[in-house]
mmCIF file of C-alpha atoms and ligand atoms in Angstrom:
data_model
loop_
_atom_site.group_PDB
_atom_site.id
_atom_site.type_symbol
_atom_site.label_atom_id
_atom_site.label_comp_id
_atom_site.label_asym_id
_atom_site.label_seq_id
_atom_site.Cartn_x
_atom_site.Cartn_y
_atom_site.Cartn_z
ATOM 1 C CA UNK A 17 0.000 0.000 0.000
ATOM 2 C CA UNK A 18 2.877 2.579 0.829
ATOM 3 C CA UNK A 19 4.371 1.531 -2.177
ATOM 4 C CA UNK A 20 1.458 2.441 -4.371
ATOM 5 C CA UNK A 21 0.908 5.651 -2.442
ATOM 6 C CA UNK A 22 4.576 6.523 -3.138
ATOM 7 C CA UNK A 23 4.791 5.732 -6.661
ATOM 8 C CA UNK A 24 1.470 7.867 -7.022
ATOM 9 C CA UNK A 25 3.268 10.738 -5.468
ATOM 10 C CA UNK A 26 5.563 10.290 -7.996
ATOM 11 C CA UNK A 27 3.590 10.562 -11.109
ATOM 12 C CA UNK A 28 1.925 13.349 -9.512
ATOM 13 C CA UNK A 29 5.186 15.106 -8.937
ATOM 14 C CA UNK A 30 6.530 14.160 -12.343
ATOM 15 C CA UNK A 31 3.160 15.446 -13.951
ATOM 16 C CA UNK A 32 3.532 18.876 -12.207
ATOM 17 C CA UNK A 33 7.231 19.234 -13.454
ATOM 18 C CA UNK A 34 6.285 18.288 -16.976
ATOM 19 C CA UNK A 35 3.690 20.694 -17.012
ATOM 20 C CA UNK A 36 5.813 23.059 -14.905
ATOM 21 C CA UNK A 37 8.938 22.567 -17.725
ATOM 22 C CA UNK A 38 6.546 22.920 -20.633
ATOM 23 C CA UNK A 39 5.026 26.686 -18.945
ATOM 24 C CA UNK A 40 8.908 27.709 -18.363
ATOM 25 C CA UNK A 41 10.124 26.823 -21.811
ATOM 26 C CA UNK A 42 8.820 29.649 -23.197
ATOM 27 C CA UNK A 43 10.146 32.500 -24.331
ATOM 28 C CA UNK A 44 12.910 30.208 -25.696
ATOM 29 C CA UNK A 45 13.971 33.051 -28.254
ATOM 30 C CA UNK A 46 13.895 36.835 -28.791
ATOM 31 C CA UNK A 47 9.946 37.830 -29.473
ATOM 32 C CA UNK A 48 8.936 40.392 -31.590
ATOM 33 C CA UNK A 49 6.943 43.389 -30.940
ATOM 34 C CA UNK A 50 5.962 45.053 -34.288
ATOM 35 C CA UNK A 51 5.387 48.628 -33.831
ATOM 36 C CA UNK A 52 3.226 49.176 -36.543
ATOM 37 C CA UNK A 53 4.318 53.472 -37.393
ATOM 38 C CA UNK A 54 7.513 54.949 -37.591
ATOM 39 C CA UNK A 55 10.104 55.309 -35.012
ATOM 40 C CA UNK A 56 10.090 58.227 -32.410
ATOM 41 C CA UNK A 57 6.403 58.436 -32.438
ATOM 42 C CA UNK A 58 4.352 57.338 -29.314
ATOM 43 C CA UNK A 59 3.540 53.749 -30.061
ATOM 44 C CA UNK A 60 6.675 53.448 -30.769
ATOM 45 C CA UNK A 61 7.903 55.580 -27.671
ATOM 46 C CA UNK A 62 5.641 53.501 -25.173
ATOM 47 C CA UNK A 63 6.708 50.396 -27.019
ATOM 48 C CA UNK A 64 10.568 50.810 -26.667
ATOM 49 C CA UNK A 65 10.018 51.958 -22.750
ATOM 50 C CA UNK A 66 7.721 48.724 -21.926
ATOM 51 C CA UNK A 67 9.217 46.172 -24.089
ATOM 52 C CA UNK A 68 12.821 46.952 -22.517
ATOM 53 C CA UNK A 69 11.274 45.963 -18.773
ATOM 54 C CA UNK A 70 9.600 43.459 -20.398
ATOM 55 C CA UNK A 71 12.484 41.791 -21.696
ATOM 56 C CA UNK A 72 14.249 41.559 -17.961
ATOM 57 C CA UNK A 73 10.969 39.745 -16.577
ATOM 58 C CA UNK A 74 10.955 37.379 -19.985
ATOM 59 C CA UNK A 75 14.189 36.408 -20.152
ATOM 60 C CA UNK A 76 14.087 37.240 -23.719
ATOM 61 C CA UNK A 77 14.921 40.298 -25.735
ATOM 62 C CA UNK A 78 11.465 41.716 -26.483
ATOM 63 C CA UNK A 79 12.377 43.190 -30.295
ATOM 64 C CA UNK A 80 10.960 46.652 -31.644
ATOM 65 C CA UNK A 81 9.896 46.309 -35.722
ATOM 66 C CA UNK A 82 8.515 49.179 -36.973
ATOM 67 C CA UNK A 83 6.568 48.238 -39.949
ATOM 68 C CA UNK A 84 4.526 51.505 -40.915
ATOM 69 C CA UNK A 85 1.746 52.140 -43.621
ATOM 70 C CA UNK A 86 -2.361 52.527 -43.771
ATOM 71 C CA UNK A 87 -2.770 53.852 -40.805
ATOM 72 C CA UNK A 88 -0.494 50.841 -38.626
ATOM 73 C CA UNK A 89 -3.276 48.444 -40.386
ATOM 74 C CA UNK A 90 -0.186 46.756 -42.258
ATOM 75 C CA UNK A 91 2.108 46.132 -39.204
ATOM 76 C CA UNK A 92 -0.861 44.907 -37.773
ATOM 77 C CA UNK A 93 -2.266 42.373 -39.936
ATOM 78 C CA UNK A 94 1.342 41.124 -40.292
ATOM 79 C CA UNK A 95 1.595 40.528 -36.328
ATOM 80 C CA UNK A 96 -2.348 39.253 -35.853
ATOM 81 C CA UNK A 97 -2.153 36.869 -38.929
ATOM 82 C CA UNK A 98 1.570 35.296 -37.656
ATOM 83 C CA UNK A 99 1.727 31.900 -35.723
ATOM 84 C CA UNK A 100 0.175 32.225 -32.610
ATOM 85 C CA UNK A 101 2.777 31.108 -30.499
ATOM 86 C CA UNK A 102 3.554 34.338 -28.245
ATOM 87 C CA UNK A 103 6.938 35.033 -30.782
ATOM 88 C CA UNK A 104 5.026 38.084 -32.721
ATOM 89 C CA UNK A 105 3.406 40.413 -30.668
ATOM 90 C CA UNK A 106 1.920 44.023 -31.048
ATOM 91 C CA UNK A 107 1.383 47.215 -29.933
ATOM 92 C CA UNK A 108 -1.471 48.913 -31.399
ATOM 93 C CA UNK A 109 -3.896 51.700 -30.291
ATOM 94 C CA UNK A 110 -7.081 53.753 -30.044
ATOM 95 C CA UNK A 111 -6.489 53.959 -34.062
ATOM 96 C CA UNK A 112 -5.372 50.184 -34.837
ATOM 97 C CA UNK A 113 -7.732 48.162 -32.704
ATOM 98 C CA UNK A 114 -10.711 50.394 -32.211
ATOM 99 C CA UNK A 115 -11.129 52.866 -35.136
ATOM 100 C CA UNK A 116 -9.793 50.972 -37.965
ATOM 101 C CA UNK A 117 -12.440 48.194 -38.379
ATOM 102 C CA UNK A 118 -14.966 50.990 -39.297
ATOM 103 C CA UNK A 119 -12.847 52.629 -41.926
ATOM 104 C CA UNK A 120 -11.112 49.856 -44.055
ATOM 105 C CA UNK A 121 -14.104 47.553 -45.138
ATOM 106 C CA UNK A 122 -11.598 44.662 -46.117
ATOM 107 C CA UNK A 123 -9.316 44.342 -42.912
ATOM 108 C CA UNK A 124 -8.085 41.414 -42.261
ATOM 109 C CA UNK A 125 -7.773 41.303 -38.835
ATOM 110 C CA UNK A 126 -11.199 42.027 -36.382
ATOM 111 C CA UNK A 127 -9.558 43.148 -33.118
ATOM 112 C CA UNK A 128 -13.236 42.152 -30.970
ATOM 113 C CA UNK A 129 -13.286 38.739 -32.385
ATOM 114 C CA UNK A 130 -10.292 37.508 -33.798
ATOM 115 C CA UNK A 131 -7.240 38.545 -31.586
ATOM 116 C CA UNK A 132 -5.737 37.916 -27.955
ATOM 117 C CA UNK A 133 -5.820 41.503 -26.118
ATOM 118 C CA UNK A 134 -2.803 41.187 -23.511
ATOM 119 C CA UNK A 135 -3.287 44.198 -22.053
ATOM 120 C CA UNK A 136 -3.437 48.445 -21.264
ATOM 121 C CA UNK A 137 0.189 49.752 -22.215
ATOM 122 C CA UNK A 138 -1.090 53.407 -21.210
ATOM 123 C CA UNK A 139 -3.571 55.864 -21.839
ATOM 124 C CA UNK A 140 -2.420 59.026 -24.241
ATOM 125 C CA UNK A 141 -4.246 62.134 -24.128
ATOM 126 C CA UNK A 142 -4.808 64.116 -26.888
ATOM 127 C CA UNK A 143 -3.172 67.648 -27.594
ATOM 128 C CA UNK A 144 -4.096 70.076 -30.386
ATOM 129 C CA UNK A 145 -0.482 71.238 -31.804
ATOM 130 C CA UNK A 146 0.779 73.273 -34.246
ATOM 131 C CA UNK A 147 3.993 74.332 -35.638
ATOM 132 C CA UNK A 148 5.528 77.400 -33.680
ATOM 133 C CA UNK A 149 4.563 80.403 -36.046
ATOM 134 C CA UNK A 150 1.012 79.478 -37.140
ATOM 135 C CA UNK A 151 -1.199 82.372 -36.732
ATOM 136 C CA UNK A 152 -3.522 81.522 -34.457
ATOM 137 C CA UNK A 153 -2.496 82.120 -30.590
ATOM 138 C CA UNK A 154 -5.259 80.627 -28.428
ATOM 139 C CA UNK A 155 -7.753 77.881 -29.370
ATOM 140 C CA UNK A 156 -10.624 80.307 -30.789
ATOM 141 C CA UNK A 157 -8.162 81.918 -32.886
ATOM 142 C CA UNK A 158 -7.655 78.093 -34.191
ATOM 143 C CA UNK A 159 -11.195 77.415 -34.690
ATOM 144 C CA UNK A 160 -12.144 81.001 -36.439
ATOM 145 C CA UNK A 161 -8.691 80.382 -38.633
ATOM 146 C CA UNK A 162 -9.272 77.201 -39.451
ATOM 147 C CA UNK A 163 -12.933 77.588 -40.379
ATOM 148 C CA UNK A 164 -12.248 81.071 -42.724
ATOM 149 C CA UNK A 165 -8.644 79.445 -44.330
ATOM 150 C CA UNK A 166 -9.632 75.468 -44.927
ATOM 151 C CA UNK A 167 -8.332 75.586 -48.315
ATOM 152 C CA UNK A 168 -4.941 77.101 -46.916
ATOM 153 C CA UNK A 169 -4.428 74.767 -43.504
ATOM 154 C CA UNK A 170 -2.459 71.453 -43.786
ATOM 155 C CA UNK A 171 -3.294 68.963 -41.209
ATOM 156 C CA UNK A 172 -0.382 66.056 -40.634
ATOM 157 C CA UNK A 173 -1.644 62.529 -39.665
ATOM 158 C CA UNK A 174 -0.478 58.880 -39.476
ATOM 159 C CA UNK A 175 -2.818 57.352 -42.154
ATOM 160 C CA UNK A 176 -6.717 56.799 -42.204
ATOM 161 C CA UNK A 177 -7.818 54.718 -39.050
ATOM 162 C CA UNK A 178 -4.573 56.253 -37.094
ATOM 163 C CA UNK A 179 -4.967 58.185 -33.582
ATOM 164 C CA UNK A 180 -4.135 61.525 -35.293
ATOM 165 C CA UNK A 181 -6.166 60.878 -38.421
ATOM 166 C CA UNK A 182 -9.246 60.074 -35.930
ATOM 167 C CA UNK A 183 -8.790 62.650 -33.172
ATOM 168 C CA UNK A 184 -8.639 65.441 -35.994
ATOM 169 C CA UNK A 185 -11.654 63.914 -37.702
ATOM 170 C CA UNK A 186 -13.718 64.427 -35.110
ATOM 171 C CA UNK A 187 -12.486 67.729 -34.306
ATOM 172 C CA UNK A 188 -13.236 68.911 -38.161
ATOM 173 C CA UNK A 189 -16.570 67.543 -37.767
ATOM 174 C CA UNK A 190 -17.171 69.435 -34.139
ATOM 175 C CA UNK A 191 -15.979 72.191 -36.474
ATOM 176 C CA UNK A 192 -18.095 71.771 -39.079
ATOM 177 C CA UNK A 193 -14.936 71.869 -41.513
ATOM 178 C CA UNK A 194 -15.170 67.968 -42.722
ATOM 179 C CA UNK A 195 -11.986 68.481 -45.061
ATOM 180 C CA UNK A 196 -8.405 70.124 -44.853
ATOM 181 C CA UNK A 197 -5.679 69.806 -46.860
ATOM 182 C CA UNK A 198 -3.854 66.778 -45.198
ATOM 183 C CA UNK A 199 -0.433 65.037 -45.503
ATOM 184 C CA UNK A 200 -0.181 61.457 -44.338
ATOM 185 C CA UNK A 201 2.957 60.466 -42.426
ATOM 186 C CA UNK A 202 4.198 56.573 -41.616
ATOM 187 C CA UNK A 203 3.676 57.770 -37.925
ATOM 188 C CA UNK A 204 3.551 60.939 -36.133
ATOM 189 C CA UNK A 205 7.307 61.075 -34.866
ATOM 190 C CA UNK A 206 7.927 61.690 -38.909
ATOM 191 C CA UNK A 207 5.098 64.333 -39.213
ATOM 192 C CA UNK A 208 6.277 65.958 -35.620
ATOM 193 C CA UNK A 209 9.743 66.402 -37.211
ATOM 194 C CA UNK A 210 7.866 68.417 -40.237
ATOM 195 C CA UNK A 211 5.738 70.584 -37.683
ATOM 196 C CA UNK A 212 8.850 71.214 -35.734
ATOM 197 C CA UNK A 213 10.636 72.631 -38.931
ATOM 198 C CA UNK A 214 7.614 74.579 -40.084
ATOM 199 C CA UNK A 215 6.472 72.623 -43.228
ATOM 200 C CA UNK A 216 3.023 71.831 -41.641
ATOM 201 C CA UNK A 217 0.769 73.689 -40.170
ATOM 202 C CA UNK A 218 -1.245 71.646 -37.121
ATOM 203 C CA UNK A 219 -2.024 67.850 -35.878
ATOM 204 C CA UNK A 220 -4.126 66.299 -33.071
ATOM 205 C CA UNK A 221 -1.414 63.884 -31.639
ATOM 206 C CA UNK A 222 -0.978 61.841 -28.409
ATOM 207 C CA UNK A 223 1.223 63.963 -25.538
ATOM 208 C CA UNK A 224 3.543 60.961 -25.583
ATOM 209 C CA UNK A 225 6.028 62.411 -27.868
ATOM 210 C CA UNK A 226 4.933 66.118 -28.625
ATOM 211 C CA UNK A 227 5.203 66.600 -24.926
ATOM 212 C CA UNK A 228 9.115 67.299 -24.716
ATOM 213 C CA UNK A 229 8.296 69.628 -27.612
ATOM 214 C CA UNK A 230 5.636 71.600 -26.383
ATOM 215 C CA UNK A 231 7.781 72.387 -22.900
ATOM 216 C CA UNK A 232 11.157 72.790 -25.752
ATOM 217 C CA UNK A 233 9.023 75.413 -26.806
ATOM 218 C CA UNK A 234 9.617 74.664 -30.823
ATOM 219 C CA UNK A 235 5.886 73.668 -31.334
ATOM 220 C CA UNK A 236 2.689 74.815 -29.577
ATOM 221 C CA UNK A 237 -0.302 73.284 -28.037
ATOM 222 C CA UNK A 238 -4.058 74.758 -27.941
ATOM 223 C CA UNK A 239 -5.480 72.489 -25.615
ATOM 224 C CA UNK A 240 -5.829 69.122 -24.360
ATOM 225 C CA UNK A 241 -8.884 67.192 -25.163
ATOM 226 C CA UNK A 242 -9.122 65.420 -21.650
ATOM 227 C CA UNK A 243 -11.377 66.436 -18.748
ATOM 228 C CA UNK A 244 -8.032 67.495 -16.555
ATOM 229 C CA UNK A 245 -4.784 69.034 -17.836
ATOM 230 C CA UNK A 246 -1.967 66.340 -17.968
ATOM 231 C CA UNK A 247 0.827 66.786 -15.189
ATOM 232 C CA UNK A 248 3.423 66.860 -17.596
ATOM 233 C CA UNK A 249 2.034 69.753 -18.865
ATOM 234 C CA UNK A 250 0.036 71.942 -16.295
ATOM 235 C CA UNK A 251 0.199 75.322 -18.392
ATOM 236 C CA UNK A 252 -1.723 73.623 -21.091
ATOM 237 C CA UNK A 253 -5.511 74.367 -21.033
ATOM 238 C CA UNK A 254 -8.632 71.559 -21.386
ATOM 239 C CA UNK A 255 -10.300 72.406 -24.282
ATOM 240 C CA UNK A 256 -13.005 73.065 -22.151
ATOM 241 C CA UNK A 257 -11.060 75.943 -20.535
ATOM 242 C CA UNK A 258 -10.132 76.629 -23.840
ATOM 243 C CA UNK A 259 -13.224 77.322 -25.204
ATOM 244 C CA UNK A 260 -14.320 73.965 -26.978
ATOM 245 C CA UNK A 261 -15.759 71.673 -24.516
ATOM 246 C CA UNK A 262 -17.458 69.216 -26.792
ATOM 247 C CA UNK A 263 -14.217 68.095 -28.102
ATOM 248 C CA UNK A 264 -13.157 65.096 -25.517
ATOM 249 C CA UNK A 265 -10.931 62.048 -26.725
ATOM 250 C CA UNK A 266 -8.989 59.590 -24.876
ATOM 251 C CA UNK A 267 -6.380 57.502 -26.984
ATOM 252 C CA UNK A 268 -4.508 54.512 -25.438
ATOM 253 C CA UNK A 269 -1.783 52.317 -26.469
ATOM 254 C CA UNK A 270 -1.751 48.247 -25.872
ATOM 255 C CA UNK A 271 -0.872 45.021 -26.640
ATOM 256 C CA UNK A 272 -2.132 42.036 -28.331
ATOM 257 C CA UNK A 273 -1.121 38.807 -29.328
ATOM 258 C CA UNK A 274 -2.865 36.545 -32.358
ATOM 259 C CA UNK A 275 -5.552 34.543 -31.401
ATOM 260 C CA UNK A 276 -4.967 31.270 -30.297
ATOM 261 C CA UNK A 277 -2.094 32.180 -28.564
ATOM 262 C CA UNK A 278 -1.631 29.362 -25.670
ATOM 263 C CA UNK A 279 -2.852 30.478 -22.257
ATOM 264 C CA UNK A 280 0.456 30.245 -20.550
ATOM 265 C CA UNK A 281 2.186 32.198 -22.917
ATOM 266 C CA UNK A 282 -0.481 35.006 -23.082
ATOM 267 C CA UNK A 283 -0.496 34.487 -19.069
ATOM 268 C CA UNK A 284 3.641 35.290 -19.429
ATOM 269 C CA UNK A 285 3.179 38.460 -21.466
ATOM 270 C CA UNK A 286 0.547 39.180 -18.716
ATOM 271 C CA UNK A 287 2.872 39.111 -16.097
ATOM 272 C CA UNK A 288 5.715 40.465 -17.762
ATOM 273 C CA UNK A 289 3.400 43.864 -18.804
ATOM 274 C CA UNK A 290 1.708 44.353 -15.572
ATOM 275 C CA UNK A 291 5.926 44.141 -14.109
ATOM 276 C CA UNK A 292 6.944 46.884 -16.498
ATOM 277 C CA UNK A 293 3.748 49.249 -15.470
ATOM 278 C CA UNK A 294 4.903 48.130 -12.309
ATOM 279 C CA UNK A 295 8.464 49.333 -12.339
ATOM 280 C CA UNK A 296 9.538 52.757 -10.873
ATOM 281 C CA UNK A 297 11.787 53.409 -13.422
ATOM 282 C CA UNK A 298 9.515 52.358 -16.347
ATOM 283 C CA UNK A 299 6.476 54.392 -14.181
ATOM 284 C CA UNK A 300 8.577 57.806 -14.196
ATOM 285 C CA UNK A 301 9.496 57.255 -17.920
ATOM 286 C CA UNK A 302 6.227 56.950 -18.894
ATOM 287 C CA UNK A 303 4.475 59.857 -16.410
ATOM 288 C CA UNK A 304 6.900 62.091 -17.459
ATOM 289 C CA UNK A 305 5.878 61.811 -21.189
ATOM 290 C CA UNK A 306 2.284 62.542 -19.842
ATOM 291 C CA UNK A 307 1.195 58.895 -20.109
ATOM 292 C CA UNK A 308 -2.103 57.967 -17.880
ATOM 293 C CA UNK A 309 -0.662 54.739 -15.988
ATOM 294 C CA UNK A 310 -3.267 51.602 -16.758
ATOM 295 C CA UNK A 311 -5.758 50.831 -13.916
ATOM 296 C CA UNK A 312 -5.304 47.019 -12.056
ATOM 297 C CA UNK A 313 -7.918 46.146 -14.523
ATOM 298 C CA UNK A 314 -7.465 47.800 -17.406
ATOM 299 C CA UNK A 315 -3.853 45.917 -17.211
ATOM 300 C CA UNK A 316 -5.756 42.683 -18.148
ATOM 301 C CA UNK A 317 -6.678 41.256 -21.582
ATOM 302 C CA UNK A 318 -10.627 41.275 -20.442
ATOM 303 C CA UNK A 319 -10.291 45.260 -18.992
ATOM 304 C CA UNK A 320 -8.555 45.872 -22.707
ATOM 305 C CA UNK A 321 -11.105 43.948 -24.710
ATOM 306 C CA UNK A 322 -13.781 45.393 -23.214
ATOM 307 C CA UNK A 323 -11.790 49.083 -23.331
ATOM 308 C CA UNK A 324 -11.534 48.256 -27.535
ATOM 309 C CA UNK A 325 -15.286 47.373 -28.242
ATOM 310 C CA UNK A 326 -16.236 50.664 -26.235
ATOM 311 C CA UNK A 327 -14.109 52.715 -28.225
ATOM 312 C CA UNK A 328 -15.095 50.962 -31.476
ATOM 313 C CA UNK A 329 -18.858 50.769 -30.490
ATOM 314 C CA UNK A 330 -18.418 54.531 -29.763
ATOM 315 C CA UNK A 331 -16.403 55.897 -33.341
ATOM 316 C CA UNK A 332 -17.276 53.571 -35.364
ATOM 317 C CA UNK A 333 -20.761 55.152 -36.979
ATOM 318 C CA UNK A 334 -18.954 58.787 -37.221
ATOM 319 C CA UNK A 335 -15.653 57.361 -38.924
ATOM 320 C CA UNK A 336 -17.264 55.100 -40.962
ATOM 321 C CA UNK A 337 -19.076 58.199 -42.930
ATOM 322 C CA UNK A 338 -15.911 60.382 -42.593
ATOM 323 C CA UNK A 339 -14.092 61.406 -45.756
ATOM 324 C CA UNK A 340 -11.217 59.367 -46.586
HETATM 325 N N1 LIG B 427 0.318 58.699 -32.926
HETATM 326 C C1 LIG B 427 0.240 58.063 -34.195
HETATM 327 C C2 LIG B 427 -1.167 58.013 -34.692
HETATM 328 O O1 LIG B 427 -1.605 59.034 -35.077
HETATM 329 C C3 LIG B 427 0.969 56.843 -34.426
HETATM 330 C C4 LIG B 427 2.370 56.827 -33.976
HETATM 331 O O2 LIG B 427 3.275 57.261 -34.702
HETATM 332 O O3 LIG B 427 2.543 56.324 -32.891
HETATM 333 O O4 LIG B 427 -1.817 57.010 -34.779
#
């Protein structure tokens, strides 16, 4: 009888360390995150910061690709359509996962349905900003200017379905302005380059990367389209105080995996996020760029589903009859 119990114990034990070995395996090489805009913009800002700390609690290198065009929709088809096996990961946004669906009819990815949300990155508010000289000096000069010159304003965004693209879409439509004259970028660290040097005139853009600019004083910023002006830049008015209190966005960044990807893994890139947001080091980085730091629940891949589908239930029927 002791015998039997023993060799029981046994299998049990050996059971648990299989299962144990086959959960630690992985990451058993360098994962990549594709970044799906240029480099030096916010996604790819928040990406760099998170994915470093990642890396330490992985084990792995977590590996930035930036691969840009229509709006991030190509970077992230390429990640959601890869093998499912926790090896090609992405970080997307308000634009990629929640606007997009409703303005390219033929996507082949459906963020709701067909993809494994790992979880809140960080939450972006939106700034107004325009290059240094541009006429206007206060947010109603920007609305009166903009209304009485839209043949003469150029707008910069990141592609159709973007943050910038649908931030400044609503705006126009709040505006009553439905089309400017706009140049599309591979990602707004490119276009903030172009503002900085004068060759465009304005863009709605998360505070991730403009913020250092705005306080560098080489571009300007009308207003912040949050309810509360962002610590990282406290002489920055709400549009509300601004004069423009119907225009209220909240972007995000996040991550997602393909669907299907195994349980432990996504459990691993779980653990390994919530440990970066967790960090001091990574925290400062990211409040200090004027990030909003991910709630306990908006740090899981349920909170960050259900944070996509309201966005997307919430756009989708304005964007979908937006010009193009
Ligand atoms: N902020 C950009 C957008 O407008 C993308 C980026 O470069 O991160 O979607």
């Amino acid at each position: 009888m002791k015998k039997l119990v023993l060799g029981l114990a046994t299998t049990v034990a050996l059971a648990l360390t299989g299962s144990a070995q086959a959960q630690s395996k992985y990451p058993e090489k360098p994962i990549t995150m594709i970044v799906p805009f240029a480099a030096g913009g916010p996604t790819d800002i928040i990406a760099r910061i998170v994915g470093e700390n990642m890396s330490k609690t992985l084990g792995q290198q977590v590996v930035i690709e930036n691969v840009a065009g229509a709006g991030g929709t190509t970077g992230i088809t390429r990640a959601l359509t890869a093998t499912p096996d926790g090896y090609t990961i992405a970080m997307g946004h308000l634009g990629t996962f929640s606007a997009a669906p409703a303005t390219y009819p033929g996507l082949k990815y459906d963020p709701i349905n067909g993809m494994q949300p790992i979880g809140l990155a960080g939450g972006t508010p939106i700034l107004i900003v325009a290059r240094k000289n541009f006429e206007p000096k206060d947010l109603k000069e920007f609305v009166a200017y903009v209304k009485a010159n839209t043949d003469k304003v150029n707008e910069a965004h990141a592609g159709v379905g973007s943050v910038s693209w649908t931030t400044c879409t609503l705006l126009k439509g709040q505006l009553g302005v439905p089309k400017l004259n706009a140049v599309a970028y591979r990602g707004t660290g490119p276009a903030l380059n172009d503002l900085v040097s004068g060759q465009i005139d304005f863009m709605c853009d998360q505070i991730v990367s403009v913020a250092e600019q705005v306080k560098a004083d080489t571009i300007k910023a009308y207003a912040i389209a949050s309810a509360e002006r962002s610590p990282a830049l406290p002489n920055v008015p709400t549009t509300k105080e601004a004069g423009l209190p119907e225009y209220q966005i909240e972007a995000w960044n996040g991550i997602a995996a393909p669907k299907g990807t195994p349980k432990e893994v996504v459990d691993r890139l779980v653990d390994a996020l919530d440990k970066a947001l967790k960090d001091e080091g990574v925290k400062k980085r990211l409040l200090d760029l004027g990030t909003v730091m991910p709630s306990a629940t908006e740090r899981t891949p349920a909170g960050f589903g259900a944070l996509i589908k309201r966005d997307a239930d919430k756009l989708s029927p304005t964007l979908a009859a937006a010009p193009k």
